[in-house]
């Protein structure tokens, strides 16, 4: 059995962030993107160069600014499973399931935030088709009885 500490010592933080199967970005206290992983590039079509330095609301559909859940003291952290629709670089609309949390330094001070997300568009479309089919079947049953 591999010792966990030895195993983790072989990983770099950057290597770990870049290999995550979810889109991930980090923001500073002004909600400016300071890190954008390759999966975020793949999902949104925006390169790290295009995203870095942007306000997190540059993804049309992510409710930052006045409604930002990350820096809203009234909302408990982490926020998980939040669904939103965003526009990709090529103008497509996709549905994301995202989670956000605050990032703290070793003294417990908030230094920024992290957001991870996955594209659930196909799943939501399949869910909608199943609901439509079920509704259609209910109407047919009602007509026959």
PDB file of N, CA and C in Angstrom, residues 31-73:
ATOM      1  N   UNK A  31     -12.433  39.789  -7.355  1.00  0.00           N
ATOM      2  CA  UNK A  31     -13.121  38.852  -8.254  1.00  0.00           C
ATOM      3  C   UNK A  31     -12.472  38.795  -9.635  1.00  0.00           C
ATOM      4  N   UNK A  32     -11.181  39.065  -9.697  1.00  0.00           N
ATOM      5  CA  UNK A  32     -10.413  38.962 -10.939  1.00  0.00           C
ATOM      6  C   UNK A  32      -9.807  37.559 -11.009  1.00  0.00           C
ATOM      7  N   UNK A  33      -9.896  36.950 -12.171  1.00  0.00           N
ATOM      8  CA  UNK A  33      -9.403  35.584 -12.344  1.00  0.00           C
ATOM      9  C   UNK A  33      -7.877  35.585 -12.329  1.00  0.00           C
ATOM     10  N   UNK A  34      -7.305  34.737 -11.453  1.00  0.00           N
ATOM     11  CA  UNK A  34      -5.857  34.624 -11.330  1.00  0.00           C
ATOM     12  C   UNK A  34      -5.353  33.246 -11.769  1.00  0.00           C
ATOM     13  N   UNK A  35      -6.268  32.304 -11.975  1.00  0.00           N
ATOM     14  CA  UNK A  35      -5.900  30.972 -12.481  1.00  0.00           C
ATOM     15  C   UNK A  35      -7.098  30.402 -13.228  1.00  0.00           C
ATOM     16  N   UNK A  36      -6.833  29.722 -14.347  1.00  0.00           N
ATOM     17  CA  UNK A  36      -7.871  29.145 -15.223  1.00  0.00           C
ATOM     18  C   UNK A  36      -7.325  27.828 -15.731  1.00  0.00           C
ATOM     19  N   UNK A  37      -7.919  26.697 -15.337  1.00  0.00           N
ATOM     20  CA  UNK A  37      -7.312  25.418 -15.696  1.00  0.00           C
ATOM     21  C   UNK A  37      -7.690  24.957 -17.106  1.00  0.00           C
ATOM     22  N   UNK A  38      -6.970  23.958 -17.638  1.00  0.00           N
ATOM     23  CA  UNK A  38      -7.236  23.474 -18.992  1.00  0.00           C
ATOM     24  C   UNK A  38      -8.665  22.951 -19.203  1.00  0.00           C
ATOM     25  N   UNK A  39      -9.268  22.373 -18.187  1.00  0.00           N
ATOM     26  CA  UNK A  39     -10.640  21.890 -18.352  1.00  0.00           C
ATOM     27  C   UNK A  39     -11.610  23.061 -18.467  1.00  0.00           C
ATOM     28  N   UNK A  40     -11.341  24.169 -17.784  1.00  0.00           N
ATOM     29  CA  UNK A  40     -12.161  25.373 -17.951  1.00  0.00           C
ATOM     30  C   UNK A  40     -12.047  25.866 -19.390  1.00  0.00           C
ATOM     31  N   UNK A  41     -10.843  25.790 -19.954  1.00  0.00           N
ATOM     32  CA  UNK A  41     -10.645  26.163 -21.360  1.00  0.00           C
ATOM     33  C   UNK A  41     -11.496  25.278 -22.269  1.00  0.00           C
ATOM     34  N   UNK A  42     -11.431  23.975 -22.021  1.00  0.00           N
ATOM     35  CA  UNK A  42     -12.152  23.000 -22.856  1.00  0.00           C
ATOM     36  C   UNK A  42     -13.664  23.218 -22.782  1.00  0.00           C
ATOM     37  N   UNK A  43     -14.196  23.453 -21.583  1.00  0.00           N
ATOM     38  CA  UNK A  43     -15.639  23.606 -21.401  1.00  0.00           C
ATOM     39  C   UNK A  43     -16.145  24.910 -21.993  1.00  0.00           C
ATOM     40  N   UNK A  44     -15.428  26.002 -21.753  1.00  0.00           N
ATOM     41  CA  UNK A  44     -15.926  27.329 -22.150  1.00  0.00           C
ATOM     42  C   UNK A  44     -15.405  27.814 -23.493  1.00  0.00           C
ATOM     43  N   UNK A  45     -14.287  27.253 -23.943  1.00  0.00           N
ATOM     44  CA  UNK A  45     -13.664  27.739 -25.168  1.00  0.00           C
ATOM     45  C   UNK A  45     -12.770  28.943 -24.953  1.00  0.00           C
ATOM     46  N   UNK A  46     -12.744  29.489 -23.761  1.00  0.00           N
ATOM     47  CA  UNK A  46     -11.873  30.629 -23.452  1.00  0.00           C
ATOM     48  C   UNK A  46     -10.526  30.111 -22.958  1.00  0.00           C
ATOM     49  N   UNK A  47      -9.451  30.605 -23.555  1.00  0.00           N
ATOM     50  CA  UNK A  47      -8.114  30.202 -23.112  1.00  0.00           C
ATOM     51  C   UNK A  47      -7.794  30.871 -21.781  1.00  0.00           C
ATOM     52  N   UNK A  48      -6.761  30.347 -21.132  1.00  0.00           N
ATOM     53  CA  UNK A  48      -6.307  30.963 -19.883  1.00  0.00           C
ATOM     54  C   UNK A  48      -5.889  32.408 -20.138  1.00  0.00           C
ATOM     55  N   UNK A  49      -5.250  32.656 -21.270  1.00  0.00           N
ATOM     56  CA  UNK A  49      -4.820  34.020 -21.593  1.00  0.00           C
ATOM     57  C   UNK A  49      -6.012  34.965 -21.720  1.00  0.00           C
ATOM     58  N   UNK A  50      -7.123  34.483 -22.258  1.00  0.00           N
ATOM     59  CA  UNK A  50      -8.322  35.310 -22.385  1.00  0.00           C
ATOM     60  C   UNK A  50      -9.007  35.536 -21.037  1.00  0.00           C
ATOM     61  N   UNK A  51      -8.917  34.564 -20.139  1.00  0.00           N
ATOM     62  CA  UNK A  51      -9.628  34.637 -18.857  1.00  0.00           C
ATOM     63  C   UNK A  51      -8.855  35.363 -17.769  1.00  0.00           C
ATOM     64  N   UNK A  52      -7.542  35.204 -17.754  1.00  0.00           N
ATOM     65  CA  UNK A  52      -6.727  35.775 -16.680  1.00  0.00           C
ATOM     66  C   UNK A  52      -6.886  37.293 -16.627  1.00  0.00           C
ATOM     67  N   UNK A  53      -7.125  37.801 -15.417  1.00  0.00           N
ATOM     68  CA  UNK A  53      -7.279  39.237 -15.213  1.00  0.00           C
ATOM     69  C   UNK A  53      -8.696  39.736 -15.411  1.00  0.00           C
ATOM     70  N   UNK A  54      -9.554  38.909 -15.995  1.00  0.00           N
ATOM     71  CA  UNK A  54     -10.947  39.299 -16.211  1.00  0.00           C
ATOM     72  C   UNK A  54     -11.724  39.196 -14.897  1.00  0.00           C
ATOM     73  N   UNK A  55     -12.772  40.001 -14.769  1.00  0.00           N
ATOM     74  CA  UNK A  55     -13.712  39.846 -13.666  1.00  0.00           C
ATOM     75  C   UNK A  55     -14.443  38.535 -13.899  1.00  0.00           C
ATOM     76  N   UNK A  56     -14.779  37.810 -12.836  1.00  0.00           N
ATOM     77  CA  UNK A  56     -15.399  36.494 -13.004  1.00  0.00           C
ATOM     78  C   UNK A  56     -16.710  36.551 -13.783  1.00  0.00           C
ATOM     79  N   UNK A  57     -17.331  37.701 -13.863  1.00  0.00           N
ATOM     80  CA  UNK A  57     -18.591  37.830 -14.599  1.00  0.00           C
ATOM     81  C   UNK A  57     -18.394  37.892 -16.111  1.00  0.00           C
ATOM     82  N   UNK A  58     -17.141  37.800 -16.599  1.00  0.00           N
ATOM     83  CA  UNK A  58     -16.935  37.835 -18.049  1.00  0.00           C
ATOM     84  C   UNK A  58     -17.638  36.666 -18.723  1.00  0.00           C
ATOM     85  N   UNK A  59     -17.855  35.579 -17.994  1.00  0.00           N
ATOM     86  CA  UNK A  59     -18.664  34.474 -18.514  1.00  0.00           C
ATOM     87  C   UNK A  59     -20.118  34.897 -18.371  1.00  0.00           C
ATOM     88  N   UNK A  60     -20.709  35.297 -19.453  1.00  0.00           N
ATOM     89  CA  UNK A  60     -22.091  35.779 -19.398  1.00  0.00           C
ATOM     90  C   UNK A  60     -22.985  34.685 -18.834  1.00  0.00           C
ATOM     91  N   UNK A  61     -23.620  34.996 -17.715  1.00  0.00           N
ATOM     92  CA  UNK A  61     -24.499  34.040 -17.060  1.00  0.00           C
ATOM     93  C   UNK A  61     -24.075  33.720 -15.641  1.00  0.00           C
ATOM     94  N   UNK A  62     -22.804  33.941 -15.312  1.00  0.00           N
ATOM     95  CA  UNK A  62     -22.366  33.706 -13.935  1.00  0.00           C
ATOM     96  C   UNK A  62     -22.674  34.969 -13.137  1.00  0.00           C
ATOM     97  N   UNK A  63     -23.529  34.848 -12.125  1.00  0.00           N
ATOM     98  CA  UNK A  63     -24.003  36.037 -11.395  1.00  0.00           C
ATOM     99  C   UNK A  63     -22.987  36.571 -10.390  1.00  0.00           C
ATOM    100  N   UNK A  64     -21.995  37.292 -10.873  1.00  0.00           N
ATOM    101  CA  UNK A  64     -21.022  37.912  -9.970  1.00  0.00           C
ATOM    102  C   UNK A  64     -21.466  39.329  -9.637  1.00  0.00           C
ATOM    103  N   UNK A  65     -20.572  40.057  -8.982  1.00  0.00           N
ATOM    104  CA  UNK A  65     -20.881  41.447  -8.638  1.00  0.00           C
ATOM    105  C   UNK A  65     -21.874  41.516  -7.512  1.00  0.00           C
ATOM    106  N   UNK A  66     -23.021  42.150  -7.759  1.00  0.00           N
ATOM    107  CA  UNK A  66     -23.991  42.377  -6.688  1.00  0.00           C
ATOM    108  C   UNK A  66     -24.591  41.082  -6.135  1.00  0.00           C
ATOM    109  N   UNK A  67     -24.632  40.009  -6.939  1.00  0.00           N
ATOM    110  CA  UNK A  67     -25.244  38.771  -6.475  1.00  0.00           C
ATOM    111  C   UNK A  67     -24.228  37.663  -6.269  1.00  0.00           C
ATOM    112  N   UNK A  68     -22.982  37.993  -6.143  1.00  0.00           N
ATOM    113  CA  UNK A  68     -21.941  36.977  -6.019  1.00  0.00           C
ATOM    114  C   UNK A  68     -22.113  36.187  -4.733  1.00  0.00           C
ATOM    115  N   UNK A  69     -22.335  34.901  -4.874  1.00  0.00           N
ATOM    116  CA  UNK A  69     -22.490  34.044  -3.704  1.00  0.00           C
ATOM    117  C   UNK A  69     -21.203  33.841  -2.948  1.00  0.00           C
ATOM    118  N   UNK A  70     -20.083  33.946  -3.644  1.00  0.00           N
ATOM    119  CA  UNK A  70     -18.793  33.717  -3.017  1.00  0.00           C
ATOM    120  C   UNK A  70     -18.526  34.691  -1.887  1.00  0.00           C
ATOM    121  N   UNK A  71     -18.743  35.983  -2.125  1.00  0.00           N
ATOM    122  CA  UNK A  71     -18.429  36.997  -1.122  1.00  0.00           C
ATOM    123  C   UNK A  71     -19.667  37.492  -0.372  1.00  0.00           C
ATOM    124  N   UNK A  72     -20.763  36.787  -0.468  1.00  0.00           N
ATOM    125  CA  UNK A  72     -21.977  37.137   0.261  1.00  0.00           C
ATOM    126  C   UNK A  72     -21.927  36.471   1.640  1.00  0.00           C
ATOM    127  N   UNK A  73     -21.778  37.278   2.679  1.00  0.00           N
ATOM    128  CA  UNK A  73     -21.662  36.748   4.040  1.00  0.00           C
ATOM    129  C   UNK A  73     -22.912  36.022   4.515  1.00  0.00           C
TER     130      UNK A  73
END
